[in-house]
Amino acid sequence: MVSELINANPVVYEKKERRVRSTPSCADEYAAEPIDQLEIFDHLRDIKDPEHPYSLEELKVITEDAIEVDDSNSYVRVTFTPTVEHCSMATIIGLCLRVKLMRSLPSRYKVDIRIAPGSHATEAAVNKQLNDKERVAAALENPNLVDMVDECLAPTNGLAG
């Protein structure tokens, strides 16, 4: 975790109740199952904020409404909102979202990670970093960044991360 907090007193929201997903009974066990907004949100909701002991859901950095899924075109867009407009952890948060989805989704999916328009001072630069394959690959070669991402993605309270 970071020693000097950018946002020392973030607003903490109540977590939404987890909904039980109904799995359609399909005769073909090898058929691709559709992925929807709720499934993506469930993958991301428990990621820990790099600065605070709260999840991205509790800080409203991510919300179910800010996730778009086009399953037929294998496309997912996640728009997140940092808690402050000068958040220095925005790229780390975005990298955590990308890595979690890279680990959770079939490789056919294109994932687009964006900062909510107007919510960050360097929005364009952060969006460019988060959606550039070479920059993401370079970031994931940095052991310190990988450790920070893994710490944010680690399960807590017995919940799968």
mmCIF file with all atom_site columns, N, CA and C in Angstrom, residues 7-53:
data_model
loop_
_atom_site.group_PDB
_atom_site.id
_atom_site.type_symbol
_atom_site.label_atom_id
_atom_site.label_alt_id
_atom_site.label_comp_id
_atom_site.label_asym_id
_atom_site.label_entity_id
_atom_site.label_seq_id
_atom_site.pdbx_PDB_ins_code
_atom_site.Cartn_x
_atom_site.Cartn_y
_atom_site.Cartn_z
_atom_site.occupancy
_atom_site.B_iso_or_equiv
_atom_site.pdbx_formal_charge
_atom_site.auth_seq_id
_atom_site.auth_comp_id
_atom_site.auth_asym_id
_atom_site.auth_atom_id
_atom_site.pdbx_PDB_model_num
ATOM 1   N N  . ASN A 1 7  ? -6.100  10.603  -1.240  1.00 0.00 ? 7  ASN A N  1
ATOM 2   C CA . ASN A 1 7  ? -7.442  10.896  -0.748  1.00 0.00 ? 7  ASN A CA 1
ATOM 3   C C  . ASN A 1 7  ? -7.568  10.227  0.617   1.00 0.00 ? 7  ASN A C  1
ATOM 4   N N  . ALA A 1 8  ? -7.242  10.964  1.665   1.00 0.00 ? 8  ALA A N  1
ATOM 5   C CA . ALA A 1 8  ? -7.170  10.378  3.003   1.00 0.00 ? 8  ALA A CA 1
ATOM 6   C C  . ALA A 1 8  ? -8.527  9.941   3.555   1.00 0.00 ? 8  ALA A C  1
ATOM 7   N N  . ASN A 1 9  ? -9.601  10.571  3.111   1.00 0.00 ? 9  ASN A N  1
ATOM 8   C CA . ASN A 1 9  ? -10.931 10.252  3.632   1.00 0.00 ? 9  ASN A CA 1
ATOM 9   C C  . ASN A 1 9  ? -11.929 10.001  2.504   1.00 0.00 ? 9  ASN A C  1
ATOM 10  N N  . PRO A 1 10 ? -11.804 8.887   1.826   1.00 0.00 ? 10 PRO A N  1
ATOM 11  C CA . PRO A 1 10 ? -12.740 8.626   0.724   1.00 0.00 ? 10 PRO A CA 1
ATOM 12  C C  . PRO A 1 10 ? -14.131 8.293   1.249   1.00 0.00 ? 10 PRO A C  1
ATOM 13  N N  . VAL A 1 11 ? -15.138 8.579   0.450   1.00 0.00 ? 11 VAL A N  1
ATOM 14  C CA . VAL A 1 11 ? -16.501 8.193   0.785   1.00 0.00 ? 11 VAL A CA 1
ATOM 15  C C  . VAL A 1 11 ? -16.611 6.691   0.526   1.00 0.00 ? 11 VAL A C  1
ATOM 16  N N  . VAL A 1 12 ? -17.120 5.961   1.503   1.00 0.00 ? 12 VAL A N  1
ATOM 17  C CA . VAL A 1 12 ? -17.268 4.516   1.369   1.00 0.00 ? 12 VAL A CA 1
ATOM 18  C C  . VAL A 1 12 ? -18.760 4.205   1.266   1.00 0.00 ? 12 VAL A C  1
ATOM 19  N N  . TYR A 1 13 ? -19.116 3.468   0.219   1.00 0.00 ? 13 TYR A N  1
ATOM 20  C CA . TYR A 1 13 ? -20.517 3.129   -0.035  1.00 0.00 ? 13 TYR A CA 1
ATOM 21  C C  . TYR A 1 13 ? -20.767 1.675   0.357   1.00 0.00 ? 13 TYR A C  1
ATOM 22  N N  . GLU A 1 14 ? -22.014 1.355   0.558   1.00 0.00 ? 14 GLU A N  1
ATOM 23  C CA . GLU A 1 14 ? -22.393 -0.012  0.882   1.00 0.00 ? 14 GLU A CA 1
ATOM 24  C C  . GLU A 1 14 ? -22.294 -0.875  -0.371  1.00 0.00 ? 14 GLU A C  1
ATOM 25  N N  . LYS A 1 15 ? -21.818 -2.094  -0.203  1.00 0.00 ? 15 LYS A N  1
ATOM 26  C CA . LYS A 1 15 ? -21.731 -3.022  -1.330  1.00 0.00 ? 15 LYS A CA 1
ATOM 27  C C  . LYS A 1 15 ? -23.127 -3.500  -1.702  1.00 0.00 ? 15 LYS A C  1
ATOM 28  N N  . LYS A 1 16 ? -23.327 -3.719  -2.991  1.00 0.00 ? 16 LYS A N  1
ATOM 29  C CA . LYS A 1 16 ? -24.603 -4.266  -3.450  1.00 0.00 ? 16 LYS A CA 1
ATOM 30  C C  . LYS A 1 16 ? -24.670 -5.738  -3.062  1.00 0.00 ? 16 LYS A C  1
ATOM 31  N N  . GLU A 1 17 ? -25.865 -6.201  -2.848  1.00 0.00 ? 17 GLU A N  1
ATOM 32  C CA . GLU A 1 17 ? -26.046 -7.618  -2.539  1.00 0.00 ? 17 GLU A CA 1
ATOM 33  C C  . GLU A 1 17 ? -25.681 -8.436  -3.771  1.00 0.00 ? 17 GLU A C  1
ATOM 34  N N  . ARG A 1 18 ? -25.001 -9.536  -3.545  1.00 0.00 ? 18 ARG A N  1
ATOM 35  C CA . ARG A 1 18 ? -24.646 -10.412 -4.660  1.00 0.00 ? 18 ARG A CA 1
ATOM 36  C C  . ARG A 1 18 ? -25.888 -11.128 -5.148  1.00 0.00 ? 18 ARG A C  1
ATOM 37  N N  . ARG A 1 19 ? -26.058 -11.146 -6.445  1.00 0.00 ? 19 ARG A N  1
ATOM 38  C CA . ARG A 1 19 ? -27.197 -11.838 -7.037  1.00 0.00 ? 19 ARG A CA 1
ATOM 39  C C  . ARG A 1 19 ? -26.753 -13.205 -7.529  1.00 0.00 ? 19 ARG A C  1
ATOM 40  N N  . VAL A 1 20 ? -27.604 -14.163 -7.339  1.00 0.00 ? 20 VAL A N  1
ATOM 41  C CA . VAL A 1 20 ? -27.299 -15.514 -7.798  1.00 0.00 ? 20 VAL A CA 1
ATOM 42  C C  . VAL A 1 20 ? -27.532 -15.555 -9.297  1.00 0.00 ? 20 VAL A C  1
ATOM 43  N N  . ARG A 1 21 ? -26.535 -16.041 -10.003 1.00 0.00 ? 21 ARG A N  1
ATOM 44  C CA . ARG A 1 21 ? -26.634 -16.128 -11.460 1.00 0.00 ? 21 ARG A CA 1
ATOM 45  C C  . ARG A 1 21 ? -27.334 -17.426 -11.822 1.00 0.00 ? 21 ARG A C  1
ATOM 46  N N  . SER A 1 22 ? -28.276 -17.327 -12.715 1.00 0.00 ? 22 SER A N  1
ATOM 47  C CA . SER A 1 22 ? -28.940 -18.542 -13.179 1.00 0.00 ? 22 SER A CA 1
ATOM 48  C C  . SER A 1 22 ? -28.181 -19.057 -14.393 1.00 0.00 ? 22 SER A C  1
ATOM 49  N N  . THR A 1 23 ? -27.838 -20.309 -14.360 1.00 0.00 ? 23 THR A N  1
ATOM 50  C CA . THR A 1 23 ? -27.121 -20.899 -15.488 1.00 0.00 ? 23 THR A CA 1
ATOM 51  C C  . THR A 1 23 ? -28.113 -21.666 -16.335 1.00 0.00 ? 23 THR A C  1
ATOM 52  N N  . PRO A 1 24 ? -28.244 -21.266 -17.596 1.00 0.00 ? 24 PRO A N  1
ATOM 53  C CA . PRO A 1 24 ? -29.188 -21.963 -18.466 1.00 0.00 ? 24 PRO A CA 1
ATOM 54  C C  . PRO A 1 24 ? -28.723 -23.389 -18.726 1.00 0.00 ? 24 PRO A C  1
ATOM 55  N N  . SER A 1 25 ? -29.655 -24.307 -18.659 1.00 0.00 ? 25 SER A N  1
ATOM 56  C CA . SER A 1 25 ? -29.271 -25.691 -18.939 1.00 0.00 ? 25 SER A CA 1
ATOM 57  C C  . SER A 1 25 ? -29.115 -25.829 -20.449 1.00 0.00 ? 25 SER A C  1
ATOM 58  N N  . CYS A 1 26 ? -27.919 -26.184 -20.826 1.00 0.00 ? 26 CYS A N  1
ATOM 59  C CA . CYS A 1 26 ? -27.587 -26.262 -22.244 1.00 0.00 ? 26 CYS A CA 1
ATOM 60  C C  . CYS A 1 26 ? -27.174 -27.695 -22.554 1.00 0.00 ? 26 CYS A C  1
ATOM 61  N N  . ALA A 1 27 ? -27.682 -28.208 -23.639 1.00 0.00 ? 27 ALA A N  1
ATOM 62  C CA . ALA A 1 27 ? -27.372 -29.586 -24.005 1.00 0.00 ? 27 ALA A CA 1
ATOM 63  C C  . ALA A 1 27 ? -25.899 -29.740 -24.375 1.00 0.00 ? 27 ALA A C  1
ATOM 64  N N  . ASP A 1 28 ? -25.291 -28.676 -24.926 1.00 0.00 ? 28 ASP A N  1
ATOM 65  C CA . ASP A 1 28 ? -23.898 -28.753 -25.359 1.00 0.00 ? 28 ASP A CA 1
ATOM 66  C C  . ASP A 1 28 ? -23.003 -28.141 -24.288 1.00 0.00 ? 28 ASP A C  1
ATOM 67  N N  . GLU A 1 29 ? -22.321 -28.993 -23.524 1.00 0.00 ? 29 GLU A N  1
ATOM 68  C CA . GLU A 1 29 ? -21.470 -28.487 -22.457 1.00 0.00 ? 29 GLU A CA 1
ATOM 69  C C  . GLU A 1 29 ? -20.251 -27.731 -22.976 1.00 0.00 ? 29 GLU A C  1
ATOM 70  N N  . TYR A 1 30 ? -19.940 -27.833 -24.260 1.00 0.00 ? 30 TYR A N  1
ATOM 71  C CA . TYR A 1 30 ? -18.785 -27.143 -24.840 1.00 0.00 ? 30 TYR A CA 1
ATOM 72  C C  . TYR A 1 30 ? -19.163 -25.836 -25.532 1.00 0.00 ? 30 TYR A C  1
ATOM 73  N N  . ALA A 1 31 ? -20.446 -25.509 -25.546 1.00 0.00 ? 31 ALA A N  1
ATOM 74  C CA . ALA A 1 31 ? -20.888 -24.268 -26.180 1.00 0.00 ? 31 ALA A CA 1
ATOM 75  C C  . ALA A 1 31 ? -20.395 -23.074 -25.362 1.00 0.00 ? 31 ALA A C  1
ATOM 76  N N  . ALA A 1 32 ? -20.074 -21.997 -26.053 1.00 0.00 ? 32 ALA A N  1
ATOM 77  C CA . ALA A 1 32 ? -19.631 -20.782 -25.375 1.00 0.00 ? 32 ALA A CA 1
ATOM 78  C C  . ALA A 1 32 ? -20.807 -20.176 -24.615 1.00 0.00 ? 32 ALA A C  1
ATOM 79  N N  . GLU A 1 33 ? -20.594 -19.888 -23.334 1.00 0.00 ? 33 GLU A N  1
ATOM 80  C CA . GLU A 1 33 ? -21.644 -19.277 -22.533 1.00 0.00 ? 33 GLU A CA 1
ATOM 81  C C  . GLU A 1 33 ? -21.562 -17.767 -22.704 1.00 0.00 ? 33 GLU A C  1
ATOM 82  N N  . PRO A 1 34 ? -22.702 -17.115 -22.849 1.00 0.00 ? 34 PRO A N  1
ATOM 83  C CA . PRO A 1 34 ? -22.667 -15.657 -23.003 1.00 0.00 ? 34 PRO A CA 1
ATOM 84  C C  . PRO A 1 34 ? -22.167 -14.978 -21.725 1.00 0.00 ? 34 PRO A C  1
ATOM 85  N N  . ILE A 1 35 ? -21.476 -13.876 -21.922 1.00 0.00 ? 35 ILE A N  1
ATOM 86  C CA . ILE A 1 35 ? -20.960 -13.094 -20.800 1.00 0.00 ? 35 ILE A CA 1
ATOM 87  C C  . ILE A 1 35 ? -21.728 -11.793 -20.781 1.00 0.00 ? 35 ILE A C  1
ATOM 88  N N  . ASP A 1 36 ? -22.160 -11.364 -19.578 1.00 0.00 ? 36 ASP A N  1
ATOM 89  C CA . ASP A 1 36 ? -22.952 -10.149 -19.488 1.00 0.00 ? 36 ASP A CA 1
ATOM 90  C C  . ASP A 1 36 ? -22.339 -9.165  -18.487 1.00 0.00 ? 36 ASP A C  1
ATOM 91  N N  . GLN A 1 37 ? -22.995 -8.027  -18.370 1.00 0.00 ? 37 GLN A N  1
ATOM 92  C CA . GLN A 1 37 ? -22.546 -6.941  -17.511 1.00 0.00 ? 37 GLN A CA 1
ATOM 93  C C  . GLN A 1 37 ? -22.374 -7.394  -16.058 1.00 0.00 ? 37 GLN A C  1
ATOM 94  N N  . LEU A 1 38 ? -23.305 -8.166  -15.550 1.00 0.00 ? 38 LEU A N  1
ATOM 95  C CA . LEU A 1 38 ? -23.235 -8.628  -14.166 1.00 0.00 ? 38 LEU A CA 1
ATOM 96  C C  . LEU A 1 38 ? -22.020 -9.526  -13.950 1.00 0.00 ? 38 LEU A C  1
ATOM 97  N N  . GLU A 1 39 ? -21.742 -10.397 -14.901 1.00 0.00 ? 39 GLU A N  1
ATOM 98  C CA . GLU A 1 39 ? -20.581 -11.275 -14.751 1.00 0.00 ? 39 GLU A CA 1
ATOM 99  C C  . GLU A 1 39 ? -19.287 -10.467 -14.698 1.00 0.00 ? 39 GLU A C  1
ATOM 100 N N  . ILE A 1 40 ? -19.159 -9.465  -15.562 1.00 0.00 ? 40 ILE A N  1
ATOM 101 C CA . ILE A 1 40 ? -17.962 -8.623  -15.556 1.00 0.00 ? 40 ILE A CA 1
ATOM 102 C C  . ILE A 1 40 ? -17.864 -7.884  -14.222 1.00 0.00 ? 40 ILE A C  1
ATOM 103 N N  . PHE A 1 41 ? -18.983 -7.325  -13.761 1.00 0.00 ? 41 PHE A N  1
ATOM 104 C CA . PHE A 1 41 ? -18.986 -6.616  -12.482 1.00 0.00 ? 41 PHE A CA 1
ATOM 105 C C  . PHE A 1 41 ? -18.573 -7.550  -11.345 1.00 0.00 ? 41 PHE A C  1
ATOM 106 N N  . ASP A 1 42 ? -19.073 -8.774  -11.358 1.00 0.00 ? 42 ASP A N  1
ATOM 107 C CA . ASP A 1 42 ? -18.699 -9.744  -10.323 1.00 0.00 ? 42 ASP A CA 1
ATOM 108 C C  . ASP A 1 42 ? -17.198 -10.045 -10.335 1.00 0.00 ? 42 ASP A C  1
ATOM 109 N N  . HIS A 1 43 ? -16.590 -10.037 -11.498 1.00 0.00 ? 43 HIS A N  1
ATOM 110 C CA . HIS A 1 43 ? -15.141 -10.261 -11.578 1.00 0.00 ? 43 HIS A CA 1
ATOM 111 C C  . HIS A 1 43 ? -14.366 -9.095  -10.966 1.00 0.00 ? 43 HIS A C  1
ATOM 112 N N  . LEU A 1 44 ? -14.905 -7.882  -11.087 1.00 0.00 ? 44 LEU A N  1
ATOM 113 C CA . LEU A 1 44 ? -14.156 -6.675  -10.721 1.00 0.00 ? 44 LEU A CA 1
ATOM 114 C C  . LEU A 1 44 ? -14.488 -6.081  -9.363  1.00 0.00 ? 44 LEU A C  1
ATOM 115 N N  . ARG A 1 45 ? -15.639 -6.377  -8.838  1.00 0.00 ? 45 ARG A N  1
ATOM 116 C CA . ARG A 1 45 ? -16.156 -5.662  -7.669  1.00 0.00 ? 45 ARG A CA 1
ATOM 117 C C  . ARG A 1 45 ? -15.286 -5.772  -6.418  1.00 0.00 ? 45 ARG A C  1
ATOM 118 N N  . ASP A 1 46 ? -14.564 -6.865  -6.237  1.00 0.00 ? 46 ASP A N  1
ATOM 119 C CA . ASP A 1 46 ? -13.776 -7.066  -5.017  1.00 0.00 ? 46 ASP A CA 1
ATOM 120 C C  . ASP A 1 46 ? -12.310 -6.663  -5.144  1.00 0.00 ? 46 ASP A C  1
ATOM 121 N N  . ILE A 1 47 ? -11.919 -6.103  -6.286  1.00 0.00 ? 47 ILE A N  1
ATOM 122 C CA . ILE A 1 47 ? -10.537 -5.619  -6.420  1.00 0.00 ? 47 ILE A CA 1
ATOM 123 C C  . ILE A 1 47 ? -10.327 -4.534  -5.370  1.00 0.00 ? 47 ILE A C  1
ATOM 124 N N  . LYS A 1 48 ? -9.212  -4.625  -4.655  1.00 0.00 ? 48 LYS A N  1
ATOM 125 C CA . LYS A 1 48 ? -8.927  -3.647  -3.604  1.00 0.00 ? 48 LYS A CA 1
ATOM 126 C C  . LYS A 1 48 ? -8.315  -2.387  -4.201  1.00 0.00 ? 48 LYS A C  1
ATOM 127 N N  . ASP A 1 49 ? -8.668  -1.267  -3.632  1.00 0.00 ? 49 ASP A N  1
ATOM 128 C CA . ASP A 1 49 ? -8.052  -0.002  -4.000  1.00 0.00 ? 49 ASP A CA 1
ATOM 129 C C  . ASP A 1 49 ? -6.589  -0.040  -3.557  1.00 0.00 ? 49 ASP A C  1
ATOM 130 N N  . PRO A 1 50 ? -5.649  0.462   -4.376  1.00 0.00 ? 50 PRO A N  1
ATOM 131 C CA . PRO A 1 50 ? -4.231  0.420   -3.981  1.00 0.00 ? 50 PRO A CA 1
ATOM 132 C C  . PRO A 1 50 ? -3.896  1.277   -2.766  1.00 0.00 ? 50 PRO A C  1
ATOM 133 N N  . GLU A 1 51 ? -4.743  2.264   -2.456  1.00 0.00 ? 51 GLU A N  1
ATOM 134 C CA . GLU A 1 51 ? -4.472  3.163   -1.331  1.00 0.00 ? 51 GLU A CA 1
ATOM 135 C C  . GLU A 1 51 ? -5.231  2.835   -0.061  1.00 0.00 ? 51 GLU A C  1
ATOM 136 N N  . HIS A 1 52 ? -6.374  2.203   -0.207  1.00 0.00 ? 52 HIS A N  1
ATOM 137 C CA . HIS A 1 52 ? -7.277  2.021   0.929   1.00 0.00 ? 52 HIS A CA 1
ATOM 138 C C  . HIS A 1 52 ? -7.662  0.554   1.101   1.00 0.00 ? 52 HIS A C  1
ATOM 139 N N  . PRO A 1 53 ? -8.130  0.192   2.282   1.00 0.00 ? 53 PRO A N  1
ATOM 140 C CA . PRO A 1 53 ? -8.547  -1.203  2.515   1.00 0.00 ? 53 PRO A CA 1
ATOM 141 C C  . PRO A 1 53 ? -9.960  -1.484  2.023   1.00 0.00 ? 53 PRO A C  1
#
